[in-house]
PDB file of C-alpha atoms in Angstrom:
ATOM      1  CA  UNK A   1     -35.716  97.283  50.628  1.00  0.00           C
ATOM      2  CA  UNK A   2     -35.272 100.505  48.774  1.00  0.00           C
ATOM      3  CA  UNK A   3     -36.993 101.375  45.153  1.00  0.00           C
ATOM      4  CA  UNK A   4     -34.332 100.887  43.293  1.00  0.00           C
ATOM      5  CA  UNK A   5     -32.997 103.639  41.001  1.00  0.00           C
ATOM      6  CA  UNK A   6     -33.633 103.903  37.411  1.00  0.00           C
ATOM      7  CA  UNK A   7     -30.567 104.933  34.699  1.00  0.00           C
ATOM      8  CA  UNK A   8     -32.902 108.043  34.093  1.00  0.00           C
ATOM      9  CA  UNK A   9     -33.042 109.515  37.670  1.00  0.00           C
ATOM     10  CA  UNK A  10     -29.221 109.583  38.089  1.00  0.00           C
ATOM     11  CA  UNK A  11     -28.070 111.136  34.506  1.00  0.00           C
ATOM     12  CA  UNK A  12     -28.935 115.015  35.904  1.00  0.00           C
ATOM     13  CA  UNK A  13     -27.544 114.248  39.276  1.00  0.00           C
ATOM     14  CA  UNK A  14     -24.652 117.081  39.453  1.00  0.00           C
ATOM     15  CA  UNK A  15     -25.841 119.252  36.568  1.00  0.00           C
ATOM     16  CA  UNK A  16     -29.257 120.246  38.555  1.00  0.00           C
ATOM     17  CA  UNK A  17     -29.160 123.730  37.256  1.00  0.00           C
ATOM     18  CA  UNK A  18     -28.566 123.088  33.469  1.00  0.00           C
ATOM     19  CA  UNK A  19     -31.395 120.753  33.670  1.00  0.00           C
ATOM     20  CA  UNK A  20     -33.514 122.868  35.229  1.00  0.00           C
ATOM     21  CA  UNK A  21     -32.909 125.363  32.168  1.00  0.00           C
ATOM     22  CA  UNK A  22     -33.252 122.333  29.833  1.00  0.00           C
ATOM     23  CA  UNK A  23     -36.894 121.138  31.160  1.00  0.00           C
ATOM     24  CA  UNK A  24     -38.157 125.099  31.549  1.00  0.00           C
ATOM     25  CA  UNK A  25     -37.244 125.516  27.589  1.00  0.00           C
ATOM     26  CA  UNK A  26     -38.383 122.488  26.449  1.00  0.00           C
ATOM     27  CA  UNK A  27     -41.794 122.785  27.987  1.00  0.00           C
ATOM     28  CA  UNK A  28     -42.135 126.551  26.567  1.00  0.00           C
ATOM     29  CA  UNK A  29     -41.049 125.370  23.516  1.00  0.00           C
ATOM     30  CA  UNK A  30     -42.746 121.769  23.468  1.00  0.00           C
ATOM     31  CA  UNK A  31     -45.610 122.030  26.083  1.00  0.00           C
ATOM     32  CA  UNK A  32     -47.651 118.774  26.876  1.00  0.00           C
ATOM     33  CA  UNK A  33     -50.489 118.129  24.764  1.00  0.00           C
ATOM     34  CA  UNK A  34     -53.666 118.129  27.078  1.00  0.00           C
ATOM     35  CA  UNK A  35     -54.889 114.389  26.336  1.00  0.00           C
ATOM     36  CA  UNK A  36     -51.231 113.398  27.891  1.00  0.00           C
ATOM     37  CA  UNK A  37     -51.469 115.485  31.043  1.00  0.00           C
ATOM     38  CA  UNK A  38     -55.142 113.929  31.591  1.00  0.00           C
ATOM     39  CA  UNK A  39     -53.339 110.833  31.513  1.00  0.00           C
ATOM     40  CA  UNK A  40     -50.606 111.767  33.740  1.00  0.00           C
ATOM     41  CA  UNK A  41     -52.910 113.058  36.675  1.00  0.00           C
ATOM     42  CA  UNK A  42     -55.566 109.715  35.952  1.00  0.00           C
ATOM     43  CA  UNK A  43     -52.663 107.439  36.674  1.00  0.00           C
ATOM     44  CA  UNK A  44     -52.280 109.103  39.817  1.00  0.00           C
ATOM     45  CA  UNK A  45     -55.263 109.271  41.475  1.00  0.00           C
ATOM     46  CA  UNK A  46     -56.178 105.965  40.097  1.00  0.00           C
ATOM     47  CA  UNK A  47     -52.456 104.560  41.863  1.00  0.00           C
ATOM     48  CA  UNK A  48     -52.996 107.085  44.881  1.00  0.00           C
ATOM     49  CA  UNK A  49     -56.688 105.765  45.661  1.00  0.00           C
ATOM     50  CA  UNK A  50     -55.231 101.556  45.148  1.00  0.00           C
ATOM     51  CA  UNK A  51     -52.252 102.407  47.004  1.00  0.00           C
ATOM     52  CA  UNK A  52     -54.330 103.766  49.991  1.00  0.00           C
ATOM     53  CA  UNK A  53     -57.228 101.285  49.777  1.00  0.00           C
ATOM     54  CA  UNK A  54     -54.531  98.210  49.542  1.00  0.00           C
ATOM     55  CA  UNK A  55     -52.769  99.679  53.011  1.00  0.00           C
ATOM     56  CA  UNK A  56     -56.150  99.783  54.757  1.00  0.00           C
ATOM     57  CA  UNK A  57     -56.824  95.922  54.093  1.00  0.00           C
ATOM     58  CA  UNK A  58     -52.990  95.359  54.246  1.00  0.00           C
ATOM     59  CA  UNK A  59     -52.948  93.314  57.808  1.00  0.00           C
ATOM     60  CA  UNK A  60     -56.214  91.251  56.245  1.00  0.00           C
ATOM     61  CA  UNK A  61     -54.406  90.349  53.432  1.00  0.00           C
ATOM     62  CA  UNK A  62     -51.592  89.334  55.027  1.00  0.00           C
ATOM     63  CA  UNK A  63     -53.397  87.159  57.456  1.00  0.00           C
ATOM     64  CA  UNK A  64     -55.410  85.641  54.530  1.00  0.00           C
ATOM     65  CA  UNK A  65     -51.355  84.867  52.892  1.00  0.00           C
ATOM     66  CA  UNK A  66     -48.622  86.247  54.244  1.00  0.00           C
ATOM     67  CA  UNK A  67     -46.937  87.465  50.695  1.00  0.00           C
ATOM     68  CA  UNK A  68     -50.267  88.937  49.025  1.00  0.00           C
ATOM     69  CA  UNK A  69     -50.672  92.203  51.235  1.00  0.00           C
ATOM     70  CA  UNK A  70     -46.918  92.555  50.421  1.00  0.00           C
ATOM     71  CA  UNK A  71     -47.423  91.717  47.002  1.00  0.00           C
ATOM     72  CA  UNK A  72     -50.106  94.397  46.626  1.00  0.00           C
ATOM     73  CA  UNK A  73     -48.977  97.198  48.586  1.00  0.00           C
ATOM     74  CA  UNK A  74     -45.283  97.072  46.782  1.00  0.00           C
ATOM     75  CA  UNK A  75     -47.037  96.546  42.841  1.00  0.00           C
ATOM     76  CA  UNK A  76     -49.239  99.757  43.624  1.00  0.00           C
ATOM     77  CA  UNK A  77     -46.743 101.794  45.301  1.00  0.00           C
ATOM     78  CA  UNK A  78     -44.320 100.791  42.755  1.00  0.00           C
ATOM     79  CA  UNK A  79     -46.700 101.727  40.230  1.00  0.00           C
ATOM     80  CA  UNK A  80     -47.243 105.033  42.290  1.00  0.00           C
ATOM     81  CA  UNK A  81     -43.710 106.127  42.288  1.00  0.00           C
ATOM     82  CA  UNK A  82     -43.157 105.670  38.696  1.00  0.00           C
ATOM     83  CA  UNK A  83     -45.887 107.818  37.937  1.00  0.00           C
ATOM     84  CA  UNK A  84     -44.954 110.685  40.238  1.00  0.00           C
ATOM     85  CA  UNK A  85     -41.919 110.995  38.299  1.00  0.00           C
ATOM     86  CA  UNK A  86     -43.528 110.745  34.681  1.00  0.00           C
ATOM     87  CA  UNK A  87     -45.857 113.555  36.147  1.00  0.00           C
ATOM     88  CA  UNK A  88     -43.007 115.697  37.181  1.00  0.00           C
ATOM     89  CA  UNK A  89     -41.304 115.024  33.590  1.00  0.00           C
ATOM     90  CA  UNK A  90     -44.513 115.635  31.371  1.00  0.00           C
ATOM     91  CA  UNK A  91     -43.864 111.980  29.622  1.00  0.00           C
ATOM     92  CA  UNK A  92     -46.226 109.193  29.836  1.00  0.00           C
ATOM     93  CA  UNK A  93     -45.187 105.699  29.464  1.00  0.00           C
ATOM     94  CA  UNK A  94     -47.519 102.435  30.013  1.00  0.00           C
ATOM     95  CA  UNK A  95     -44.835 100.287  29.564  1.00  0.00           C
ATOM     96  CA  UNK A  96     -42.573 101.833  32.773  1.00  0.00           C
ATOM     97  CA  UNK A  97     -46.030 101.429  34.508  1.00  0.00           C
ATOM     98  CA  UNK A  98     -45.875  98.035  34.119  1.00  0.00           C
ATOM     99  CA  UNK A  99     -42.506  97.342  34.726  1.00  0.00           C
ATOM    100  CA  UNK A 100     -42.574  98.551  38.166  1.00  0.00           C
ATOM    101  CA  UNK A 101     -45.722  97.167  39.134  1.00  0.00           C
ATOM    102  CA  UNK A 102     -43.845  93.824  37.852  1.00  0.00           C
ATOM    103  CA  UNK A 103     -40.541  94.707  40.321  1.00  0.00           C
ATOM    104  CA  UNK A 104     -43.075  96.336  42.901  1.00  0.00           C
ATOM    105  CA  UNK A 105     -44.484  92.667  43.396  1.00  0.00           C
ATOM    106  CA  UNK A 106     -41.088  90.805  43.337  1.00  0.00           C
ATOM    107  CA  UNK A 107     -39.615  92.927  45.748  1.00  0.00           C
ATOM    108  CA  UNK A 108     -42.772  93.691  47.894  1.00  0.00           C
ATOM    109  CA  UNK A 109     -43.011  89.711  48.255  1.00  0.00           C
ATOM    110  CA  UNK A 110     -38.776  90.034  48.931  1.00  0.00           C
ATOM    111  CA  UNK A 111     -38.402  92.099  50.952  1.00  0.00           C
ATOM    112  CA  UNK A 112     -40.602  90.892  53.713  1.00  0.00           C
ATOM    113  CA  UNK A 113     -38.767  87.751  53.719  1.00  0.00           C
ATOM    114  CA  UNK A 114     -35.802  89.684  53.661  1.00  0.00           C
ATOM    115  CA  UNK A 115     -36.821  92.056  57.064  1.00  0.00           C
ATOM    116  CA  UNK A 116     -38.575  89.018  58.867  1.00  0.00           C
ATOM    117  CA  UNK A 117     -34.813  86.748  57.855  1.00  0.00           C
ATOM    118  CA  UNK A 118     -32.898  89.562  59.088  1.00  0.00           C
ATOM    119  CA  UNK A 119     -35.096  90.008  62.642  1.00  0.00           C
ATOM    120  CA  UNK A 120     -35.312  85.956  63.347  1.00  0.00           C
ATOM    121  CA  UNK A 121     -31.827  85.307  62.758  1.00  0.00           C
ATOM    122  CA  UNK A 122     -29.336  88.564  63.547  1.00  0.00           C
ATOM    123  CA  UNK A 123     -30.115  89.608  67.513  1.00  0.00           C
ATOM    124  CA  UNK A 124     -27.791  92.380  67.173  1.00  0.00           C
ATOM    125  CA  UNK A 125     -29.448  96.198  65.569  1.00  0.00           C
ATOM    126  CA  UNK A 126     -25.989  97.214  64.371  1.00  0.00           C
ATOM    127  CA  UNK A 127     -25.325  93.822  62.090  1.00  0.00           C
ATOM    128  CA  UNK A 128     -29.184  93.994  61.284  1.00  0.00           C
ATOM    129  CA  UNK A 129     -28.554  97.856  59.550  1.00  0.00           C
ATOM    130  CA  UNK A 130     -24.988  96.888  57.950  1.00  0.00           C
ATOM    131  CA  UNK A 131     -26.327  93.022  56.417  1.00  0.00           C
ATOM    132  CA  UNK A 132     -29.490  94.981  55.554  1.00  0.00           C
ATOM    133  CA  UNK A 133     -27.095  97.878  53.250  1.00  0.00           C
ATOM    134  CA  UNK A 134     -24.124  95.599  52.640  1.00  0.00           C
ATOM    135  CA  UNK A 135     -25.822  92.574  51.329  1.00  0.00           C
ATOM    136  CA  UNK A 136     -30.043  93.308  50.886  1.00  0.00           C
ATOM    137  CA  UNK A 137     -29.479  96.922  48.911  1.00  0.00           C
ATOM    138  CA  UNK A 138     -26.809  95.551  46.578  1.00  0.00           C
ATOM    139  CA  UNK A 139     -28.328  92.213  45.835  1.00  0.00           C
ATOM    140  CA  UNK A 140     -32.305  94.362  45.482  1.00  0.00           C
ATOM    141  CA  UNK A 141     -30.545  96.837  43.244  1.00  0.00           C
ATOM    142  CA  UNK A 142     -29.270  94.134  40.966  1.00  0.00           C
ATOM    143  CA  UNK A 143     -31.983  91.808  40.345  1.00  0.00           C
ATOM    144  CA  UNK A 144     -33.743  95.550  39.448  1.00  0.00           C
ATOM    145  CA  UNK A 145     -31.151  96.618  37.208  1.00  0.00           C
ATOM    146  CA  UNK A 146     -31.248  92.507  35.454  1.00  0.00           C
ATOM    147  CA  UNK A 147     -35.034  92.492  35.249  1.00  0.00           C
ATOM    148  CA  UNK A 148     -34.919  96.288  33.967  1.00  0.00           C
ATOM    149  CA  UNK A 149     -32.086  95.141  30.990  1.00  0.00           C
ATOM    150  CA  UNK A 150     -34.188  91.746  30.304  1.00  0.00           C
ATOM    151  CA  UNK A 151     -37.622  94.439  29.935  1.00  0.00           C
ATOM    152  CA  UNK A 152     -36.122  97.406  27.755  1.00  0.00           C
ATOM    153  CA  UNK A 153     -33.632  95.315  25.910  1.00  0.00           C
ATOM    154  CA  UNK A 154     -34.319  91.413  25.934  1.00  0.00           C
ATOM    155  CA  UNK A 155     -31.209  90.652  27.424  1.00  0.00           C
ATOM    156  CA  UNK A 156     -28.481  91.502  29.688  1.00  0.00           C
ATOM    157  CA  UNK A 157     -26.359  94.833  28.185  1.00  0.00           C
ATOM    158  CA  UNK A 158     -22.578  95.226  28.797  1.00  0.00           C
ATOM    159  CA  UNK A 159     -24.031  98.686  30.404  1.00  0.00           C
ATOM    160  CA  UNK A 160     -25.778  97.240  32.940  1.00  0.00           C
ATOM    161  CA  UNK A 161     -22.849  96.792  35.033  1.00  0.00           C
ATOM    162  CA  UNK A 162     -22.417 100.801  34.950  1.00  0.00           C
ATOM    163  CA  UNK A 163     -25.850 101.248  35.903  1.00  0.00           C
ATOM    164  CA  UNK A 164     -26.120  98.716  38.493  1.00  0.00           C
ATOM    165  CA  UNK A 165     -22.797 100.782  40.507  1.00  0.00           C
ATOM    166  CA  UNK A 166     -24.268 103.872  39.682  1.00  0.00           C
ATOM    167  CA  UNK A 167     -27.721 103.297  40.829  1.00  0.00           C
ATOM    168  CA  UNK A 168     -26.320 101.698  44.118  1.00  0.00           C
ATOM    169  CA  UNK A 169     -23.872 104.531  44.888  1.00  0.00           C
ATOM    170  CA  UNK A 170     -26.642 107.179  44.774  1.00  0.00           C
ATOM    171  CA  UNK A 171     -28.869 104.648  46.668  1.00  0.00           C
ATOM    172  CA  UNK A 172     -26.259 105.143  49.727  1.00  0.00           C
ATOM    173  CA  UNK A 173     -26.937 108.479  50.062  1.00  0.00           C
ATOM    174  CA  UNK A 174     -30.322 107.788  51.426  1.00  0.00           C
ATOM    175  CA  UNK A 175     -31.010 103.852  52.284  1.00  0.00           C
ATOM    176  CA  UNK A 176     -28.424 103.411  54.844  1.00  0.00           C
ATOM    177  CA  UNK A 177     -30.215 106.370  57.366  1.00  0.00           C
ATOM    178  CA  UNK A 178     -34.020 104.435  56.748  1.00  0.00           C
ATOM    179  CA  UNK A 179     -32.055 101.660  57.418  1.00  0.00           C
ATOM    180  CA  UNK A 180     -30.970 102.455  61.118  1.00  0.00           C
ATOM    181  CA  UNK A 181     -34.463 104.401  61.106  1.00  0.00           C
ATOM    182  CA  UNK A 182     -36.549 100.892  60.173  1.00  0.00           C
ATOM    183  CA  UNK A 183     -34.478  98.699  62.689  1.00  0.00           C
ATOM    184  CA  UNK A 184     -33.852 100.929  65.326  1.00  0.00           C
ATOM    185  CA  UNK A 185     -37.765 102.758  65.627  1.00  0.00           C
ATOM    186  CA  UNK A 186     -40.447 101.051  63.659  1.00  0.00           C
ATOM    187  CA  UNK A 187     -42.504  97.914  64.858  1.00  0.00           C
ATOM    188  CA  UNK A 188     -42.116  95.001  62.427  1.00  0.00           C
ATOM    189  CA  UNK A 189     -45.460  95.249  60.994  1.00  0.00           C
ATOM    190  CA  UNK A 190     -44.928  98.585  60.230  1.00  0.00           C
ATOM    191  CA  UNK A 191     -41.590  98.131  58.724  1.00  0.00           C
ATOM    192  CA  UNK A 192     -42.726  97.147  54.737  1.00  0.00           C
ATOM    193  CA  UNK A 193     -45.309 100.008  54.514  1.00  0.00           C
ATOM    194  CA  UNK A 194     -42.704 102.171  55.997  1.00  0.00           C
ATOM    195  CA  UNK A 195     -40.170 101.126  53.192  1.00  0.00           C
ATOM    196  CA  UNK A 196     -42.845 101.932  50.515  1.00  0.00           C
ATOM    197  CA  UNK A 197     -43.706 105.203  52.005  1.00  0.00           C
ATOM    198  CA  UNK A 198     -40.060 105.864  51.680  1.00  0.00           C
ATOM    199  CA  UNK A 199     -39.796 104.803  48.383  1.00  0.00           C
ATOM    200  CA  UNK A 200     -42.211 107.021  47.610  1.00  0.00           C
ATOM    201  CA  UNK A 201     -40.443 110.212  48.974  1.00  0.00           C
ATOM    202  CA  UNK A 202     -37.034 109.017  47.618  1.00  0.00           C
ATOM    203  CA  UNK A 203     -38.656 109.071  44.004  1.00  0.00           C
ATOM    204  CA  UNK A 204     -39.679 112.577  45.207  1.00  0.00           C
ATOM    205  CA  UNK A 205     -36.051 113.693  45.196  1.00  0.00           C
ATOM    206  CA  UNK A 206     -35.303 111.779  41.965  1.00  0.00           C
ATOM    207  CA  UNK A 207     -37.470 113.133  40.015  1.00  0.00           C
ATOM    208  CA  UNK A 208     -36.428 116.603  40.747  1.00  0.00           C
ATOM    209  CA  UNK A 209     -32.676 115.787  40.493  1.00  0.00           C
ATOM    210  CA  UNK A 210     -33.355 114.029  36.993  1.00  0.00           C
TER     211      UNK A 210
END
């Protein structure tokens, strides 16, 4: 399933230009201290170089347990994509680090069991692409948004119900075409490290629209 979307990549999602002024001032007027930015591009090639060695082994690990090359490839990734956008926005956070690689393995594990459900049981592409958006994205979305209140906050807000629609109606303006793309073109075994690639280039997009 998708990555889903933090509160923080929708809130500049129509005001790109303002927040494009916004980030140029603040880092002429706040620049990143140099021990930060060290940090920022470590995390990266530490996640890049795990991300890439995990996929290599990913069938062996798989074949050793079906869940752990899953597991793996969707903590690192996960891990990955966080840090992409904490590069892009100068700010370094541990703690977000570990919160994804925390989802990255739930829904890494999910989501295969999810795709291999959805192949072994609905014949038909069309109903696999509208179960896989109408009832995987919501339901992936949520337990993120649940597991993201319980981190931050201890417990469930009343604005995680806001966040929850809004992350899921930005999610639709991307998931539903690597949806028909994932079904319709891409060989099973290929179809998790295709999501995560995905993921990857989605977080592309909201960092910059953040």
């Amino acid at each position: 399933m998708s990555e889903p979307i933090p509160l923080e990549d929708l809130k500049g999602f129509n005001k790109q230009p303002l927040e494009d002024l916004r980030h140029g001032l603040d880092a002429k007027l706040y620049p990143t201290p140099k021990y930060v930015l060290r940090r920022l591009v470590i995390n990266l090639l530490v996640e890049t170089v795990l991300s890439v060695a995990v996929y290599n082994i990913y069938d062996d690990l798989s074949t050793y347990y079906q869940l752990l090359g899953p597991a793996l490839l969707g903590g690192s990734t996960a891990m990955l994509a966080q840090s992409i956008t904490q590069f892009v926005r100068r700010k370094l956070s541990y703690n977000k680090i570990c919160k994804f690689l925390v989802w990255g393995i739930i829904n890494g594990s999910f989501t295969v069991l999810w795709y291999n459900m959805l192949l072994e049981r609905v014949d038909d592409l069309i109903y696999q692409i509208v179960v896989d958006q109408m009832v995987g994205q919501p339901f992936f979305q949520l337990i993120f948004n649940v597991l993201s209140a319980l981190w931050d906050h201890g417990e469930i807000t009343a604005n995680t119900r806001t966040i929850y629609l809004k992350s899921l109606k930005v999610s639709y303006c991307f998931w539903p075409f690597f949806s028909i793309l994932v079904f319709a073109f891409i060989p099973p075994s290929l179809m998790f490290p295709s999501t995560c690639l995905a993921n990857l280039l989605w977080n592309l997009v909201l960092s910059k629209l953040g």
